[in-house]
PDB file of C-alpha atoms in Angstrom:
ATOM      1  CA  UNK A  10     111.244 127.858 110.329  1.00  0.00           C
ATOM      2  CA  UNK A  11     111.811 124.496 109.798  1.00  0.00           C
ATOM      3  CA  UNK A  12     110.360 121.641 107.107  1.00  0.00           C
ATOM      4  CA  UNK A  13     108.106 118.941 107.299  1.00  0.00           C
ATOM      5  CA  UNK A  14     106.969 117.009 104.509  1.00  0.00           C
ATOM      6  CA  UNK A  15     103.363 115.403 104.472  1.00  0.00           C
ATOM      7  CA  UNK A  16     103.708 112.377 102.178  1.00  0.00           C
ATOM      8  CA  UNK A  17      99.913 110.806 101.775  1.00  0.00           C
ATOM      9  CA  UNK A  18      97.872 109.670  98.508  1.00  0.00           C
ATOM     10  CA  UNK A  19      94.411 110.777  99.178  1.00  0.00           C
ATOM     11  CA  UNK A  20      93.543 107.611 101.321  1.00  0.00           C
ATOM     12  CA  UNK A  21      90.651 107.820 104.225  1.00  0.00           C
ATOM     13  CA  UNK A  22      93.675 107.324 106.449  1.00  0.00           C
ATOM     14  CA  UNK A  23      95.564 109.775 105.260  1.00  0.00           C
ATOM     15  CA  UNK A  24      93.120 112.325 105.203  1.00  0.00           C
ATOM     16  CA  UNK A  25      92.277 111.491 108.951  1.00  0.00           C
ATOM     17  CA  UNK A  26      95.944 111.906 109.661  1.00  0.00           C
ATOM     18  CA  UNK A  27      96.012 115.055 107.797  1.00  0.00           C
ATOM     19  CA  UNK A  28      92.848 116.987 109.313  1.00  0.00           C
ATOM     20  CA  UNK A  29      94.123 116.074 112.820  1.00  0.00           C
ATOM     21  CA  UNK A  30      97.676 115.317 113.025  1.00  0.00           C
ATOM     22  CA  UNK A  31      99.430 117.764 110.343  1.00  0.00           C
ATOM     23  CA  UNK A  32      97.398 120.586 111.790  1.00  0.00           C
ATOM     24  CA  UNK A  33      98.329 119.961 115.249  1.00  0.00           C
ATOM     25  CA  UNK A  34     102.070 120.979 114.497  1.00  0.00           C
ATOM     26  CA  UNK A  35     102.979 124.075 116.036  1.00  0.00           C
ATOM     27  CA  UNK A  36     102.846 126.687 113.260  1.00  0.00           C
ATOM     28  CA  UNK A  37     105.377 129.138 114.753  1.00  0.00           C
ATOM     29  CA  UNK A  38     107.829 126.102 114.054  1.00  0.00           C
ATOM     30  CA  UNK A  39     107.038 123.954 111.175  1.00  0.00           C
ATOM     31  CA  UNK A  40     105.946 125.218 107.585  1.00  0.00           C
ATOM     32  CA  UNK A  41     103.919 121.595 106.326  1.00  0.00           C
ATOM     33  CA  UNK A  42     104.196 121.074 102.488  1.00  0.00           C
ATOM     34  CA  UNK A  43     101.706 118.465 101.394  1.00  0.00           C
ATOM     35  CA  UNK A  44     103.009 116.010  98.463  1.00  0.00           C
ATOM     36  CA  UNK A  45      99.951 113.338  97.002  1.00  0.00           C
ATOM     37  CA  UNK A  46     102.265 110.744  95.608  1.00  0.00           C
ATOM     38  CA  UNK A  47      99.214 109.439  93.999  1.00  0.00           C
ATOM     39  CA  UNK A  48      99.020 112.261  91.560  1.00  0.00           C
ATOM     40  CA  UNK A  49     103.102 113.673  91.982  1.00  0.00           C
ATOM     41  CA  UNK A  50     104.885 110.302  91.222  1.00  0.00           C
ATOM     42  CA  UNK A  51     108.107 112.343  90.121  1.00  0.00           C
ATOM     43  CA  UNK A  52     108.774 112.967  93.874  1.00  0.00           C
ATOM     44  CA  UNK A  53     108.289 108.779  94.794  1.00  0.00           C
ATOM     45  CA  UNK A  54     111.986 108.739  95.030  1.00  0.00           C
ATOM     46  CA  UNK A  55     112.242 111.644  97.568  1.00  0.00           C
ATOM     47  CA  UNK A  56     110.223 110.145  99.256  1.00  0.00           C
ATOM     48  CA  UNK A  57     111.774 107.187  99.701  1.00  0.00           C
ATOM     49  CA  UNK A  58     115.463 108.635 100.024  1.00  0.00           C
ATOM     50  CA  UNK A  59     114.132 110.154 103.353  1.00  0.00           C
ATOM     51  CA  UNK A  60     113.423 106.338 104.159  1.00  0.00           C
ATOM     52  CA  UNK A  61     109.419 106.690 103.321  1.00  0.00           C
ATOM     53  CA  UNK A  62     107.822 103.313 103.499  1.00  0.00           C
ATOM     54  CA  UNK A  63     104.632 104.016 103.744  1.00  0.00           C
ATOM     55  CA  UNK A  64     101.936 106.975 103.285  1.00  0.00           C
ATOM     56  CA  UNK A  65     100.524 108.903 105.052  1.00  0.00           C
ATOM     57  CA  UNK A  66     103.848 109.652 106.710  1.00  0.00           C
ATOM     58  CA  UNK A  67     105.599 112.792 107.844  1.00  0.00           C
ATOM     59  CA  UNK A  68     109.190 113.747 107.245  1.00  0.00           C
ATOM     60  CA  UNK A  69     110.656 116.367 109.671  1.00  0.00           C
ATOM     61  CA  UNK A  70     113.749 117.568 109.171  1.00  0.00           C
ATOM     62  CA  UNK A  71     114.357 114.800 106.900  1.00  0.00           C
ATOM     63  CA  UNK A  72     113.618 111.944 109.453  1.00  0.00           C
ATOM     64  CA  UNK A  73     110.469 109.694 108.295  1.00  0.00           C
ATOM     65  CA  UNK A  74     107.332 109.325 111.034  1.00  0.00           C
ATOM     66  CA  UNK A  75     105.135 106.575 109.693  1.00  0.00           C
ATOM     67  CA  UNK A  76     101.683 107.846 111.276  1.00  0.00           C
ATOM     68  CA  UNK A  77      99.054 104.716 111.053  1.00  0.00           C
ATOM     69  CA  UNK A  78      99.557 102.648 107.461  1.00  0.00           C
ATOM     70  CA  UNK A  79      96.969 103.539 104.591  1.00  0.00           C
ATOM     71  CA  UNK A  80      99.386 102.655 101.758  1.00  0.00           C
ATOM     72  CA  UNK A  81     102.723 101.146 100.904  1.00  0.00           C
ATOM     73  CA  UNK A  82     104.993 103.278  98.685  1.00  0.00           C
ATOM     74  CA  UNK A  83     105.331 100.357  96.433  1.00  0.00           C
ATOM     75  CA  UNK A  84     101.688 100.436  95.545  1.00  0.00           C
ATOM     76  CA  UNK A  85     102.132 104.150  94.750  1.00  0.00           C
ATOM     77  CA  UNK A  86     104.187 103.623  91.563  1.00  0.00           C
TER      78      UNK A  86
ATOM     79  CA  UNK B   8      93.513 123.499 125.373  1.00  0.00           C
ATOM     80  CA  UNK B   9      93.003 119.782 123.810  1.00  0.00           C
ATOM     81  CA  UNK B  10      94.470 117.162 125.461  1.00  0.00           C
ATOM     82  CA  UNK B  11      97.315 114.513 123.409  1.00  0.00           C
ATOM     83  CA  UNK B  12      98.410 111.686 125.621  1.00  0.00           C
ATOM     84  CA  UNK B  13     101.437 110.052 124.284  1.00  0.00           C
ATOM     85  CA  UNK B  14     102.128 106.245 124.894  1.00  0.00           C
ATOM     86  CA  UNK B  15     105.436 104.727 125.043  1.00  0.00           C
ATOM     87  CA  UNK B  16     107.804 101.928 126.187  1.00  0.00           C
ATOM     88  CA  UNK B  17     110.956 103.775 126.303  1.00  0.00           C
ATOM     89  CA  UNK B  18     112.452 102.212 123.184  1.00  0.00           C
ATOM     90  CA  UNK B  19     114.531 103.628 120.841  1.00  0.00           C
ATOM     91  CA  UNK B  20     111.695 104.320 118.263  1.00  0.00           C
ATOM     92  CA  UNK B  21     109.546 105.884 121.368  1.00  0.00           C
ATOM     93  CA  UNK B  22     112.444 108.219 122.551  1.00  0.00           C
ATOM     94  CA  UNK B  23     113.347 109.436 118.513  1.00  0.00           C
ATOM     95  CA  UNK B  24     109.208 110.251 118.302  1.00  0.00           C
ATOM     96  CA  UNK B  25     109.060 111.766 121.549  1.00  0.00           C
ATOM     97  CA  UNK B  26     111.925 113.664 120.665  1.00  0.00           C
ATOM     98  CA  UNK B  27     111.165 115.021 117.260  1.00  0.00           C
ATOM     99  CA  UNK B  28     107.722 114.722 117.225  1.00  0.00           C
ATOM    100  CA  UNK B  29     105.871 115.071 120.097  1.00  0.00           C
ATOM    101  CA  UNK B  30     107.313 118.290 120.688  1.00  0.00           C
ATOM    102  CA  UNK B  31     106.395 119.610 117.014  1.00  0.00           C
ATOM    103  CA  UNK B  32     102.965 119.732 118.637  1.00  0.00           C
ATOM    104  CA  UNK B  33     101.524 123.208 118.892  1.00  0.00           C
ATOM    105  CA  UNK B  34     102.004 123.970 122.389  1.00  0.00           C
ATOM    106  CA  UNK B  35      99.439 126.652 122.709  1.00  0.00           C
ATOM    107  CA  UNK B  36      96.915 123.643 121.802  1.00  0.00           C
ATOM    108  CA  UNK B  37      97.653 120.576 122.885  1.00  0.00           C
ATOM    109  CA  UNK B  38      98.910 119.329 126.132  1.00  0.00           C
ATOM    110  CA  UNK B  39     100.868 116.037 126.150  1.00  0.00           C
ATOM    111  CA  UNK B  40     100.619 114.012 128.777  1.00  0.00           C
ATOM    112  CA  UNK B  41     103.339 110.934 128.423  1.00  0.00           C
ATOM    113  CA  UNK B  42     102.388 107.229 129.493  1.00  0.00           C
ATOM    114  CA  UNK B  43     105.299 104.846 129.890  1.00  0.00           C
ATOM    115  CA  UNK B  44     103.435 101.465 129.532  1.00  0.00           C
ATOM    116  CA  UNK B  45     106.447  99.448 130.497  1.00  0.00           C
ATOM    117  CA  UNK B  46     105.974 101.103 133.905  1.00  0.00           C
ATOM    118  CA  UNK B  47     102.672 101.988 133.917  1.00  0.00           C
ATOM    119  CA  UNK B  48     100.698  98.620 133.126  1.00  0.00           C
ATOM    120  CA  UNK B  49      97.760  99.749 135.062  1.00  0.00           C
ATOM    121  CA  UNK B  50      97.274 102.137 131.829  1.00  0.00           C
ATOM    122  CA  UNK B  51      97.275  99.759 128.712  1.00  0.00           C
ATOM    123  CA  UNK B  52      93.747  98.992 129.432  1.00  0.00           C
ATOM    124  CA  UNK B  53      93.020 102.581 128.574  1.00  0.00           C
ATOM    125  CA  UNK B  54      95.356 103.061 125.843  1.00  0.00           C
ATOM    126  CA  UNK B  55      93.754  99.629 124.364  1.00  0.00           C
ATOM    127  CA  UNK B  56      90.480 100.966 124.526  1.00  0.00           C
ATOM    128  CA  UNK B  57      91.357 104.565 122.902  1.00  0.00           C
ATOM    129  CA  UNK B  58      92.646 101.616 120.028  1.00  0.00           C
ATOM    130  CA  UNK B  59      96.456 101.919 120.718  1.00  0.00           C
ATOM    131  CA  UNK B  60      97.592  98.416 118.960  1.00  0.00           C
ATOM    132  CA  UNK B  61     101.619  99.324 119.639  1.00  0.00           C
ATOM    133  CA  UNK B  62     103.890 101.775 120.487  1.00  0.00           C
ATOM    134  CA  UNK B  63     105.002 104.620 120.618  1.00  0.00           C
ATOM    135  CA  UNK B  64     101.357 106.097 119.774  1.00  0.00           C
ATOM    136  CA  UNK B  65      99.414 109.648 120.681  1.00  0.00           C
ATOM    137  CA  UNK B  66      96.155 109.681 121.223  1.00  0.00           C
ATOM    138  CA  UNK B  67      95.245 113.013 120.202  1.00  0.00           C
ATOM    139  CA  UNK B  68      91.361 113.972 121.370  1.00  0.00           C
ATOM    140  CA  UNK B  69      90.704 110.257 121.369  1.00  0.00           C
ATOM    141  CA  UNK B  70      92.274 109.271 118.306  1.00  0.00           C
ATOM    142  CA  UNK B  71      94.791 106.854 118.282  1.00  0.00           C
ATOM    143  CA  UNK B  72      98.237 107.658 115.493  1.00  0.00           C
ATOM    144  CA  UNK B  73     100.601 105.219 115.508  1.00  0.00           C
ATOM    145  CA  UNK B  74     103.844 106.636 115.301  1.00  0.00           C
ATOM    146  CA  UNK B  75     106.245 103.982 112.901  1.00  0.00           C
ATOM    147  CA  UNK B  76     106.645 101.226 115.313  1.00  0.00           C
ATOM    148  CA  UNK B  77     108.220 100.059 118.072  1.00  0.00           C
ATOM    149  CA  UNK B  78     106.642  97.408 120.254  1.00  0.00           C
ATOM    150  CA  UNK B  79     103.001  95.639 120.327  1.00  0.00           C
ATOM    151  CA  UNK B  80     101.026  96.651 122.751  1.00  0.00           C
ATOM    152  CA  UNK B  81     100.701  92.725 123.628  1.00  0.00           C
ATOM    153  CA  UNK B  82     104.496  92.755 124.645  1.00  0.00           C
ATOM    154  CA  UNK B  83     103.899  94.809 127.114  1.00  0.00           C
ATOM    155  CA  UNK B  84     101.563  92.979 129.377  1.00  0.00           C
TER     156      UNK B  84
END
């Protein structure tokens, strides 16, 4: 099984991104853990060490997807 | 089965999402149909309309995600 990380903050975009990209992974493959940076600012900066710019993004096997742009990380702190 | 279509220009950013994330996709529900626009200009038309603004992006059941980013859609034409 291998790891993706759903980095959002609650935004309409991110939600959008959530309901209909996140679940579209193939289950069999990828456990998703979802991380609201918005209310979990302790994990900002592991975020951003996997080269997060932006939510909502998705880290898989710790290389950063930017899907649309909702938020900047910057904003997030 | 739903139906993903995933646009491209053969960049470097296009090939690592292709590569990584394309095929995360659940298999079983999606089936990904891949556009090169660089070679496939009679498409962007489409892929404008479906609100594809650059690439690479997947359209997945008529939503446009755009995947980090690698070339405007207007540098293609």
């Amino acid at each position: 099984m291998n790891k993706a990380i759903f980095y959002h903050a609650g935004c309409p975009v991110c939600v959008e991104a959530e309901q209909q990209f996140v679940t579209a992974l193939n289950p069999s493959n990828y456990q998703v853990e979802e991380v609201h940076l918005g209310n979990d600012k302790g994990r900002i900066s592991e975020a951003e060490a996997s080269g997060v710019k932006s939510v909502p993004a998705l880290v898989i096997e710790g290389a950063p997807f930017h899907i649309n742009f909702g938020a900047s990380i910057n904003d997030l702190k």
